[in-house]
CSV table of C-alpha atoms in Angstrom, one decimal:
chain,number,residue,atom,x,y,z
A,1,UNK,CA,28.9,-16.1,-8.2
A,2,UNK,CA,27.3,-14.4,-5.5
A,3,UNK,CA,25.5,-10.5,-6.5
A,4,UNK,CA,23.4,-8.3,-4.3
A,5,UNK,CA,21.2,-6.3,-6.4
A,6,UNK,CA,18.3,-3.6,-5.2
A,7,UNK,CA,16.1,-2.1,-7.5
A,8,UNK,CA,13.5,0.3,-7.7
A,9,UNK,CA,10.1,-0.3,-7.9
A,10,UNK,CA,9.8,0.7,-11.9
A,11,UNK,CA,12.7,-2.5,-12.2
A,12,UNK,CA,15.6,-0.8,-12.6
A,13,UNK,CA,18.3,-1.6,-10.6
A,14,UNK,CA,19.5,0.6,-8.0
A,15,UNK,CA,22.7,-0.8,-6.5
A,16,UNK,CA,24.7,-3.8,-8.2
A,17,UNK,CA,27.7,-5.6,-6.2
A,18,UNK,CA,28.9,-8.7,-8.0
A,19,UNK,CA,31.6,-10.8,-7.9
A,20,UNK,CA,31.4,-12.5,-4.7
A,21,UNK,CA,31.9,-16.3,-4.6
A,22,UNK,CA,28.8,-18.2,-5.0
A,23,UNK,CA,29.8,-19.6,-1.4
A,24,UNK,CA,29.9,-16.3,0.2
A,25,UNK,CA,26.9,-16.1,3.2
A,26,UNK,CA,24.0,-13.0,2.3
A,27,UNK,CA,25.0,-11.3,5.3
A,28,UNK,CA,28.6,-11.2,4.3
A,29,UNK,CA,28.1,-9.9,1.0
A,30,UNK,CA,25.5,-7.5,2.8
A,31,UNK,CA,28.3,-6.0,5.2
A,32,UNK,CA,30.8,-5.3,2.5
A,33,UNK,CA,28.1,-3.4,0.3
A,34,UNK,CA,27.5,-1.1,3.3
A,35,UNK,CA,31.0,-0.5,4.2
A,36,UNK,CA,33.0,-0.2,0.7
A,37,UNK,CA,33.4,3.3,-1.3
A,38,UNK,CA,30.8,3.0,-3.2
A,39,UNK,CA,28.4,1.5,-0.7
A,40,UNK,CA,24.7,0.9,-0.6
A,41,UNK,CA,22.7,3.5,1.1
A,42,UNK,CA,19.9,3.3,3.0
A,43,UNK,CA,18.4,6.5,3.7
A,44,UNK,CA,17.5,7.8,7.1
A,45,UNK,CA,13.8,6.6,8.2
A,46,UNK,CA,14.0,4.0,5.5
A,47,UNK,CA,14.3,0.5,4.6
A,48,UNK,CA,14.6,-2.1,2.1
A,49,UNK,CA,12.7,-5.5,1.6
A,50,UNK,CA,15.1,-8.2,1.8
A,51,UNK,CA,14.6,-12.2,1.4
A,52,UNK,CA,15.3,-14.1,4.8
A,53,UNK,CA,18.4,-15.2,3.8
A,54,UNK,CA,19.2,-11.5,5.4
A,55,UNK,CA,18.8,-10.7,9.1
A,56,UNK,CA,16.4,-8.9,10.3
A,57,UNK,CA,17.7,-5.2,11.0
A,58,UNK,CA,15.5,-1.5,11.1
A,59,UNK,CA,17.1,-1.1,7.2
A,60,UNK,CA,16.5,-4.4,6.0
A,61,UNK,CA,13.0,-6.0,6.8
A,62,UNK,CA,12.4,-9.8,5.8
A,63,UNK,CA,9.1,-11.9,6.3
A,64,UNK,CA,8.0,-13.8,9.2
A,65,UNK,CA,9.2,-17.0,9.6
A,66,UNK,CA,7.2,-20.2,9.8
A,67,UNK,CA,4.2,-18.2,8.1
A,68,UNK,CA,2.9,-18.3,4.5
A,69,UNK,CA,4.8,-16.0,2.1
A,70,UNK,CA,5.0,-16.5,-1.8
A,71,UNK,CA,2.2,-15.1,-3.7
A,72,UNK,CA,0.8,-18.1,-4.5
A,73,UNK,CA,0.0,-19.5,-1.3
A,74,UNK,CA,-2.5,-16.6,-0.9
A,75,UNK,CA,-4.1,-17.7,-3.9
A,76,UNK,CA,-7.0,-20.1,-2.8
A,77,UNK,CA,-7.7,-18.4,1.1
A,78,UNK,CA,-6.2,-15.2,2.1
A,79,UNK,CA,-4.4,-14.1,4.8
A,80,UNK,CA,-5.5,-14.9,8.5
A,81,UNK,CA,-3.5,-13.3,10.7
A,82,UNK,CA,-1.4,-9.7,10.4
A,83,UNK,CA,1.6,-11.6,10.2
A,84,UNK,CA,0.3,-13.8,7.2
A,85,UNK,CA,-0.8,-10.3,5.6
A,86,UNK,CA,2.4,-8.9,6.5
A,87,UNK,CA,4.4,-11.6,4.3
A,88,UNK,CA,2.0,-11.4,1.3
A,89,UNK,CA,2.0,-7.3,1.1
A,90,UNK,CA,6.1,-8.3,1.5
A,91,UNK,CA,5.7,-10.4,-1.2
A,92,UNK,CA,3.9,-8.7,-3.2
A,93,UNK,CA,6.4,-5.4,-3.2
A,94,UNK,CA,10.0,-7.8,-3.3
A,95,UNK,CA,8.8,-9.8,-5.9
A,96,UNK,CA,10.1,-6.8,-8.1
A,97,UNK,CA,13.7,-7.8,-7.5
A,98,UNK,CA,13.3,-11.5,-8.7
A,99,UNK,CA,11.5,-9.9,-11.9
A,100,UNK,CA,14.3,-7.7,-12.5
A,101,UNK,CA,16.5,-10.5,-11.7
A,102,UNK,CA,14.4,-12.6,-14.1
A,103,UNK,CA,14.1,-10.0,-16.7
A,104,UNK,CA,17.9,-9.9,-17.2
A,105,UNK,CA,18.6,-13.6,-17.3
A,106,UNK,CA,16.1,-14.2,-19.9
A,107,UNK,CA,17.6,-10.5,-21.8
A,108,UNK,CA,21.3,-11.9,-21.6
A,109,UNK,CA,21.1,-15.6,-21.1
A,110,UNK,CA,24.9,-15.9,-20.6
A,111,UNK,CA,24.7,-15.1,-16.6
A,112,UNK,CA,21.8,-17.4,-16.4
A,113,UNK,CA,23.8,-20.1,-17.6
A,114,UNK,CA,24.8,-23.1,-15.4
A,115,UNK,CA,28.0,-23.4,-17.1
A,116,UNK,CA,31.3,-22.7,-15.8
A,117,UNK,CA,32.6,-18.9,-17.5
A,118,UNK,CA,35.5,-19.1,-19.7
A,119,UNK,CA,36.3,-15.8,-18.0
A,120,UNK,CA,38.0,-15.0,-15.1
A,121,UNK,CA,36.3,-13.5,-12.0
A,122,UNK,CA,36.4,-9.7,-12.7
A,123,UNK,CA,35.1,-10.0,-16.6
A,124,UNK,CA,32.3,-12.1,-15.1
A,125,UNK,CA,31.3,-9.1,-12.7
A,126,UNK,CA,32.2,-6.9,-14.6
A,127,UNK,CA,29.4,-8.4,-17.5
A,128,UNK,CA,27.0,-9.0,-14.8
A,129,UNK,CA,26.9,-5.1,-13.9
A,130,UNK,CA,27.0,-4.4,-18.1
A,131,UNK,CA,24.1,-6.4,-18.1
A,132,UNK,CA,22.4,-4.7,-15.5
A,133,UNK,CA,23.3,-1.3,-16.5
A,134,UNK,CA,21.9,-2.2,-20.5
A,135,UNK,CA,19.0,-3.8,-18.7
A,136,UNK,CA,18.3,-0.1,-16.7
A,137,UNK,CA,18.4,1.5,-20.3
A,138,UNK,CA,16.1,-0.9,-21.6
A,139,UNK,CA,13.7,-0.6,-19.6
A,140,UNK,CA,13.7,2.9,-20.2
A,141,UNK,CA,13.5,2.9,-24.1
A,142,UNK,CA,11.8,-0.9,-24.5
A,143,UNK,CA,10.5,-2.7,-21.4
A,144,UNK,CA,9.6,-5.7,-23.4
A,145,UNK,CA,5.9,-6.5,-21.9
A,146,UNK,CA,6.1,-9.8,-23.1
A,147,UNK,CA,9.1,-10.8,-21.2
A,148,UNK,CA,8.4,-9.5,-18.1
A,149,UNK,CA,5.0,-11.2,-18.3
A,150,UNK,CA,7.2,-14.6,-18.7
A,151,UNK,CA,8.9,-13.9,-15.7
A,152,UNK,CA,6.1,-13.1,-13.8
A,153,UNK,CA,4.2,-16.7,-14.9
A,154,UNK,CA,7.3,-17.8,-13.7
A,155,UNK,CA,7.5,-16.6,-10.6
A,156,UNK,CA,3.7,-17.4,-9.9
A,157,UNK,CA,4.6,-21.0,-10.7
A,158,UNK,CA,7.3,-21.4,-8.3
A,159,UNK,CA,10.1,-21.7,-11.5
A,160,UNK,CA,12.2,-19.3,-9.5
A,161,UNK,CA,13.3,-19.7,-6.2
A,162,UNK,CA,15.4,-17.7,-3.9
A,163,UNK,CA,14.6,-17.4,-0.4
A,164,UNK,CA,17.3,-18.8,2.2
A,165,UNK,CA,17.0,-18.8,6.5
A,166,UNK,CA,19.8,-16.9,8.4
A,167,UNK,CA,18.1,-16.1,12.3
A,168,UNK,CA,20.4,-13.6,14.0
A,169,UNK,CA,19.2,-11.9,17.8
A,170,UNK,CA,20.9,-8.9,17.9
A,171,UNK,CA,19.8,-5.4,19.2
A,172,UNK,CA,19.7,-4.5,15.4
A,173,UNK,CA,17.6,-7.4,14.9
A,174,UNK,CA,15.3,-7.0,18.1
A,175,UNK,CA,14.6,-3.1,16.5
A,176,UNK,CA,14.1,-4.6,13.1
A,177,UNK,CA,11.5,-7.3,14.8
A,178,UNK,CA,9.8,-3.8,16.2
A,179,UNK,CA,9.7,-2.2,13.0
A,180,UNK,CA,8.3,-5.0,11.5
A,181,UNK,CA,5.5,-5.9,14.1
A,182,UNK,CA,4.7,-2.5,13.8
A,183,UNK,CA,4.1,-2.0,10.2
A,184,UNK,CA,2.3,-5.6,10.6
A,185,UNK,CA,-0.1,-4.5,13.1
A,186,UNK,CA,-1.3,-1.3,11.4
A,187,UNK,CA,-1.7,-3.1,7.8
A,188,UNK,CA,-3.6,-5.4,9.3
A,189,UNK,CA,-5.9,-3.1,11.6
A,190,UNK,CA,-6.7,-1.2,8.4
A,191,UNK,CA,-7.4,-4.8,6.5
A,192,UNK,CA,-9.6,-5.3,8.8
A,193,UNK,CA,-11.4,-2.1,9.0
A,194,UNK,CA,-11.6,-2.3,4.9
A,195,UNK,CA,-13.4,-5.5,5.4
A,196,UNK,CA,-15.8,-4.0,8.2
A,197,UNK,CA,-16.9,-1.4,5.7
């Protein structure tokens, strides 16, 4: 099954759409999140990190392509260029939703499972967003330290894995590539007057 989740940066989700097949492209899940009744917003001026298994768009930024991005990779030298920075500050801010995503699969270990549900379609959604829902009170009342620090040894070690290439060269996606760039280039021009100090 295929869900599109955001979340905030205190890892409580923010927007849960599940039930697509597990077949169904990113970008098609994508489109029907922004155009159903109870659709994810993106509010004016803003936009949200996405993996690049998403287009590039002015509300959905992903990393550069062809340039190093996971956490880990900036481990031993760091980054070289404003695009490699861009990806690691990327990184370093969307690695929330895989350890929200990780936090919940470790909570209730039934959607984690590799095994075919006994239930149909809409009970297995409609568990996924219970899950998600009890996981957003949880982290409220009893964040659980512990687990969330196993997810995140996870996620340094490379035990979860999520990113996917989609390459799309649309006007959205040239004004996305312009947002981006942008951003880029200023992170990097004040890295560099940080390390001129």
């Amino acid at each position: 099954m295929n869900n599109l989740v955001a979340c905030s940066f205190d890892m409580k989700f923010t927007y849960v759409l599940a039930g697509w097949e597990g077949s169904a492209h990113d970008s098609t899940v994508l489109q029907d999140a922004l155009h159903r009744d109870d659709k994810l917003k993106v509010p004016r001026g803003r936009y949200y990190l996405a993996d690049a298994g998403y287009a590039l768009s002015p509300s959905f930024l992903t990393p550069y392509r062809a340039t190093r991005y996971h956490l880990k990779e900036y481990s031993s030298r760091p980054p070289e260029n404003l695009k490699e920075l861009y990806n690691l500050r990327h990184s370093s801010l969307r690695n929330v939703v895989e350890r929200c995503i990780g936090v919940v699969k470790k909570r209730f270990p039934m959607i984690a499972s590799g095994n075919e549900p006994s239930y149909d379609e809409d009970t297995v959604s409609d568990i996924f967003f219970a899950c998600c829902m009890l996981h957003n009170f949880l982290m409220g009342v009893d964040p659980d330290e512990r687990l969330i620090a196993e997810v995140d040894n996870e996620l340094m070690h490379g035990e979860i894995e999520s990113n996917r290439t989609v390459v799309s060269r649309s006007e959205n996606y040239r004004e996305g590539e312009r947002i981006r760039d942008s951003i880029a280039l200023r992170m990097w021009s004040d890295y560099n007057q940080r390390d001129a100090s």
